[in-house]
């Protein structure tokens, strides 16, 4: 089992920045990929960015490219998401996720944090 705890959400004005962190514990040796998803009210959960924990290769959704940066601190077992130039449409609950698999995400199979609220005011 893997436990994930997010932190760093909050309220920010449009154009501002936030940094989310996710602390991982448990059987982290089995993890091959980690990522961030988000879910806005009335919308489906969507991938924001993910990263291969072995080679560090990152993948971003088009709507955050150039604004968000995902990174992993292996020594601290944390996953970070630096969010710059935030827009009101970035408002959502952001979830940290970890998987034993690479290339696919499954809400029922993978590990998920409890989520952290990000609110961007206009």
Coordinates of N, CA and C in Angstrom, one line a residue:
X1 N 0.8 -1.2 0.0 CA 0.0 0.0 0.0 C 0.9 1.3 0.0
X2 N 0.3 2.3 -0.6 CA 1.0 3.6 -0.7 C 0.1 4.6 -0.2
X3 N 0.5 5.5 0.7 CA -0.3 6.6 1.2 C 0.3 7.9 0.6
X4 N -0.7 8.8 0.2 CA -0.3 10.0 -0.4 C -1.0 11.2 0.3
X5 N -0.3 12.2 0.7 CA -0.9 13.4 1.4 C -0.5 14.6 0.6
X6 N -1.5 15.3 0.1 CA -1.2 16.6 -0.6 C -1.2 17.8 0.4
X7 N -0.5 18.8 0.0 CA -0.5 20.1 0.7 C -0.2 21.2 -0.3
X8 N -0.5 22.4 0.1 CA -0.1 23.6 -0.7 C -1.2 24.3 -1.4
X9 N -2.4 23.8 -1.4 CA -3.5 24.4 -2.1 C -3.9 25.7 -1.4
X10 N -4.8 26.5 -2.0 CA -5.3 27.7 -1.4 C -5.9 28.6 -2.4
X11 N -6.1 29.9 -2.0 CA -6.7 30.9 -2.8 C -5.6 31.8 -3.4
X12 N -5.7 32.1 -4.7 CA -4.7 33.0 -5.3 C -5.4 33.8 -6.4
X13 N -4.9 35.0 -6.6 CA -5.4 35.8 -7.7 C -4.9 35.3 -9.1
X14 N -5.6 35.6 -10.1 CA -5.2 35.2 -11.5 C -3.9 35.8 -11.7
X15 N -3.0 35.0 -12.4 CA -1.6 35.4 -12.6 C -0.6 35.1 -11.5
X16 N -1.2 34.6 -10.4 CA -0.3 34.2 -9.3 C 0.2 32.8 -9.4
X17 N 0.9 32.4 -8.3 CA 1.5 31.1 -8.3 C 1.2 30.3 -7.1
X18 N 1.2 29.0 -7.2 CA 1.1 28.1 -6.0 C 2.0 26.9 -6.3
X19 N 2.4 26.3 -5.2 CA 3.2 25.1 -5.3 C 2.5 24.0 -4.4
X20 N 2.2 22.9 -5.1 CA 1.6 21.8 -4.4 C 2.6 20.7 -4.1
X21 N 2.5 20.1 -3.0 CA 3.4 19.0 -2.7 C 2.6 17.7 -2.3
X22 N 3.2 16.6 -2.5 CA 2.6 15.3 -2.2 C 3.6 14.4 -1.5
X23 N 3.3 14.1 -0.3 CA 4.2 13.2 0.5 C 3.8 11.8 0.3
X24 N 4.7 10.9 -0.1 CA 4.4 9.5 -0.3 C 5.0 8.7 0.8
X25 N 4.3 7.7 1.2 CA 4.9 6.7 2.2 C 4.3 5.4 2.0
X26 N 4.9 4.4 2.6 CA 4.5 3.0 2.4 C 5.3 2.3 1.4
X27 N 4.7 1.5 0.6 CA 5.5 0.6 -0.4 C 5.9 1.4 -1.6
X28 N 6.6 2.5 -1.4 CA 6.9 3.4 -2.5 C 7.9 2.8 -3.5
X29 N 8.6 1.7 -3.1 CA 9.6 1.1 -4.0 C 8.9 0.5 -5.2
X30 N 7.6 0.2 -5.1 CA 6.8 -0.4 -6.2 C 6.2 0.7 -7.2
X31 N 6.4 1.9 -6.9 CA 5.9 3.0 -7.7 C 6.7 3.3 -9.0
X32 N 6.1 3.3 -10.1 CA 6.8 3.5 -11.4 C 6.4 4.9 -12.0
X33 N 5.3 5.5 -11.6 CA 4.8 6.7 -12.1 C 4.0 7.5 -11.0
X34 N 4.1 8.8 -11.1 CA 3.3 9.7 -10.2 C 2.8 10.8 -11.0
X35 N 1.7 11.4 -10.5 CA 1.1 12.4 -11.3 C 0.1 13.3 -10.5
X36 N -0.4 14.3 -11.1 CA -1.4 15.2 -10.6 C -2.6 15.2 -11.5
X37 N -3.8 15.0 -10.9 CA -5.0 15.2 -11.6 C -5.8 16.3 -11.0
X38 N -6.8 16.8 -11.7 CA -7.7 17.8 -11.1 C -9.1 17.5 -11.5
X39 N -10.0 18.0 -10.6 CA -11.4 17.9 -10.9 C -12.2 19.1 -10.4
X40 N -12.8 19.8 -11.4 CA -13.6 21.0 -11.1 C -15.0 20.5 -10.9
X41 N -15.8 21.3 -10.2 CA -17.2 21.0 -10.0 C -18.0 20.7 -11.3
X42 N -18.7 19.5 -11.3 CA -19.4 19.2 -12.5 C -18.6 18.6 -13.7
X43 N -17.3 18.5 -13.5 CA -16.5 18.0 -14.6 C -15.8 16.7 -14.2
X44 N -15.3 16.0 -15.2 CA -14.6 14.8 -14.9 C -13.2 15.1 -14.4
X45 N -12.6 14.1 -13.7 CA -11.2 14.3 -13.3 C -10.3 14.2 -14.5
X46 N -9.3 15.1 -14.6 CA -8.5 15.1 -15.8 C -7.0 15.1 -15.3
X47 N -6.2 14.6 -16.2 CA -4.7 14.6 -16.0 C -4.1 15.9 -16.2
X48 N -3.3 16.4 -15.2 CA -2.6 17.7 -15.3 C -1.2 17.4 -15.8
X49 N -0.5 16.5 -15.1 CA 0.9 16.2 -15.4 C 1.3 14.9 -14.7
X50 N 2.2 14.1 -15.4 CA 2.7 12.9 -14.7 C 4.2 12.8 -15.0
X51 N 4.8 11.9 -14.2 CA 6.2 11.8 -14.4 C 6.6 10.3 -14.1
X52 N 7.6 9.8 -14.9 CA 8.1 8.5 -14.8 C 9.2 8.6 -13.6
X53 N 9.0 7.8 -12.6 CA 9.9 7.9 -11.4 C 11.3 7.4 -11.7
X54 N 11.5 6.7 -12.7 CA 12.8 6.1 -13.0 C 13.7 7.1 -13.9
X55 N 13.1 7.5 -15.0 CA 13.9 8.4 -15.9 C 13.5 9.8 -15.8
X56 N 12.5 10.2 -15.0 CA 12.2 11.6 -14.8 C 11.4 12.2 -15.9
X57 N 11.0 11.4 -16.9 CA 10.3 12.0 -18.1 C 8.9 12.5 -17.7
X58 N 8.6 13.7 -18.0 CA 7.3 14.3 -17.6 C 6.4 14.5 -18.8
X59 N 5.1 14.5 -18.5 CA 4.1 14.6 -19.5 C 3.1 15.6 -19.0
X60 N 2.7 16.6 -19.9 CA 1.8 17.7 -19.4 C 0.5 17.7 -20.3
X61 N -0.6 18.1 -19.7 CA -1.7 18.4 -20.4 C -1.5 19.7 -21.2
X62 N -2.1 19.8 -22.4 CA -1.9 21.0 -23.2 C -2.3 22.3 -22.4
X63 N -3.3 22.2 -21.6 CA -3.8 23.4 -21.0 C -2.9 23.9 -19.9
X64 N -1.8 23.2 -19.5 CA -0.9 23.7 -18.5 C 0.5 23.8 -19.0
X65 N 0.8 23.4 -20.2 CA 2.1 23.4 -20.8 C 2.7 24.9 -20.7
X66 N 3.9 25.0 -20.2 CA 4.6 26.3 -20.1 C 4.2 27.0 -18.9
X67 N 3.2 26.6 -18.1 CA 2.8 27.2 -16.9 C 3.1 26.4 -15.6
X68 N 2.9 25.1 -15.7 CA 3.1 24.2 -14.6 C 4.3 23.3 -14.8
X69 N 5.0 23.0 -13.7 CA 6.1 22.1 -13.7 C 6.0 21.0 -12.7
X70 N 6.1 19.8 -13.1 CA 6.1 18.7 -12.1 C 7.5 18.2 -11.8
X71 N 7.7 17.9 -10.6 CA 9.1 17.4 -10.2 C 8.9 16.4 -9.0
X72 N 10.0 15.6 -8.9 CA 10.0 14.6 -7.8 C 11.3 14.7 -7.1
X73 N 11.2 14.7 -5.8 CA 12.3 14.7 -4.9 C 12.4 13.3 -4.3
X74 N 13.3 12.5 -4.9 CA 13.4 11.1 -4.5 C 13.9 10.9 -3.1
X75 N 14.7 11.8 -2.6 CA 15.3 11.7 -1.3 C 14.2 11.9 -0.2
X76 N 13.3 12.8 -0.6 CA 12.2 13.1 0.4 C 10.9 12.4 0.1
X77 N 10.9 11.6 -1.0 CA 9.7 10.9 -1.4 C 8.5 11.9 -1.5
X78 N 8.7 13.0 -2.2 CA 7.7 13.9 -2.5 C 7.6 14.2 -3.9
X79 N 6.3 14.6 -4.3 CA 6.0 15.0 -5.7 C 5.5 16.4 -5.6
X80 N 6.0 17.3 -6.5 CA 5.7 18.7 -6.5 C 5.0 19.1 -7.8
X81 N 4.2 20.2 -7.7 CA 3.6 20.8 -8.9 C 3.7 22.3 -8.7
X82 N 4.6 22.9 -9.4 CA 4.8 24.4 -9.4 C 3.8 24.9 -10.5
X83 N 2.9 25.8 -10.0 CA 1.9 26.3 -10.9 C 2.0 27.8 -11.0
X84 N 2.3 28.3 -12.2 CA 2.5 29.7 -12.4 C 1.5 30.2 -13.4
X85 N 1.3 31.5 -13.4 CA 0.4 32.2 -14.3 C -1.0 31.5 -14.2
X86 N -1.5 31.3 -13.0 CA -2.7 30.7 -12.8 C -3.9 31.4 -13.4
X87 N -4.9 30.7 -13.8 CA -6.1 31.2 -14.4 C -7.3 30.8 -13.6
X88 N -8.4 31.5 -13.7 CA -9.6 31.1 -13.0 C -10.1 29.7 -13.4
X89 N -9.8 29.3 -14.6 CA -10.2 27.9 -15.0 C -9.3 26.8 -14.5
X90 N -8.3 27.2 -13.8 CA -7.5 26.2 -13.1 C -8.1 25.8 -11.7
X91 N -9.1 26.5 -11.3 CA -9.8 26.2 -10.1 C -10.3 24.8 -10.1
X92 N -9.9 24.0 -9.1 CA -10.3 22.6 -9.0 C -9.7 22.0 -7.7
X93 N -10.2 20.8 -7.4 CA -9.5 20.0 -6.4 C -8.4 19.2 -7.1
X94 N -7.2 19.3 -6.6 CA -6.0 18.7 -7.2 C -5.6 17.4 -6.4
X95 N -5.5 16.3 -7.2 CA -5.2 15.0 -6.5 C -3.8 14.5 -7.0
X96 N -3.1 14.0 -6.0 CA -1.8 13.4 -6.3 C -2.1 11.9 -6.5
X97 N -1.4 11.3 -7.4 CA -1.6 9.9 -7.7 C -0.3 9.1 -7.9
X98 N -0.3 7.9 -7.6 CA 0.9 7.0 -7.8 C 0.4 5.7 -8.4
X99 N 1.3 5.1 -9.2 CA 0.9 3.9 -9.9 C 2.1 2.9 -10.0
X100 N 1.8 1.6 -10.0 CA 2.8 0.6 -10.3 C 3.0 0.5 -11.8
X101 N 2.1 1.1 -12.6 CA 2.2 1.0 -14.0 C 2.6 2.3 -14.7
X102 N 3.0 2.2 -15.9 CA 3.4 3.4 -16.7 C 2.6 3.5 -17.9
X103 N 2.1 4.7 -18.1 CA 1.4 4.9 -19.4 C -0.1 5.0 -19.2
X104 N -0.7 4.4 -18.2 CA -2.1 4.4 -18.0 C -2.4 4.8 -16.5
X105 N -3.6 5.4 -16.3 CA -4.1 5.7 -14.9 C -5.4 5.1 -14.8
X106 N -5.7 4.6 -13.6 CA -6.9 3.9 -13.3 C -7.3 4.3 -11.9
X107 N -8.5 5.0 -11.8 CA -8.9 5.5 -10.5 C -9.2 4.4 -9.5
X108 N -9.6 3.2 -10.0 CA -9.8 2.1 -9.1 C -8.6 1.3 -8.7
X109 N -7.6 1.4 -9.6 CA -6.4 0.5 -9.4 C -5.2 1.3 -8.7
X110 N -5.1 2.5 -9.0 CA -3.9 3.3 -8.5 C -4.2 3.9 -7.1
X111 N -3.1 4.5 -6.6 CA -3.2 5.2 -5.3 C -3.5 6.7 -5.5
X112 N -4.4 7.2 -4.6 CA -4.8 8.6 -4.7 C -4.7 9.3 -3.3
X113 N -4.4 10.5 -3.3 CA -4.5 11.3 -2.1 C -5.9 11.8 -1.9
X114 N -6.1 12.6 -0.9 CA -7.4 13.1 -0.6 C -7.8 14.3 -1.3
X115 N -6.8 15.0 -1.9 CA -7.1 16.2 -2.7 C -6.8 17.4 -2.0
X116 N -6.5 18.5 -2.7 CA -6.3 19.8 -2.1 C -6.9 20.8 -3.0
X117 N -7.7 21.8 -2.4 CA -8.4 22.8 -3.2 C -7.5 23.9 -3.7
X118 N -7.6 24.2 -5.0 CA -7.0 25.4 -5.5 C -8.1 26.3 -6.1
X119 N -8.1 27.5 -5.7 CA -9.1 28.5 -6.1 C -8.4 29.7 -6.7
X120 N -8.7 30.0 -7.9 CA -8.0 31.2 -8.6 C -9.1 32.2 -8.8
X121 N -9.0 33.4 -8.2 CA -9.9 34.4 -8.4 C -9.6 35.3 -9.6
X122 N -10.6 35.9 -10.2 CA -10.3 36.7 -11.4 C -10.2 38.2 -10.9

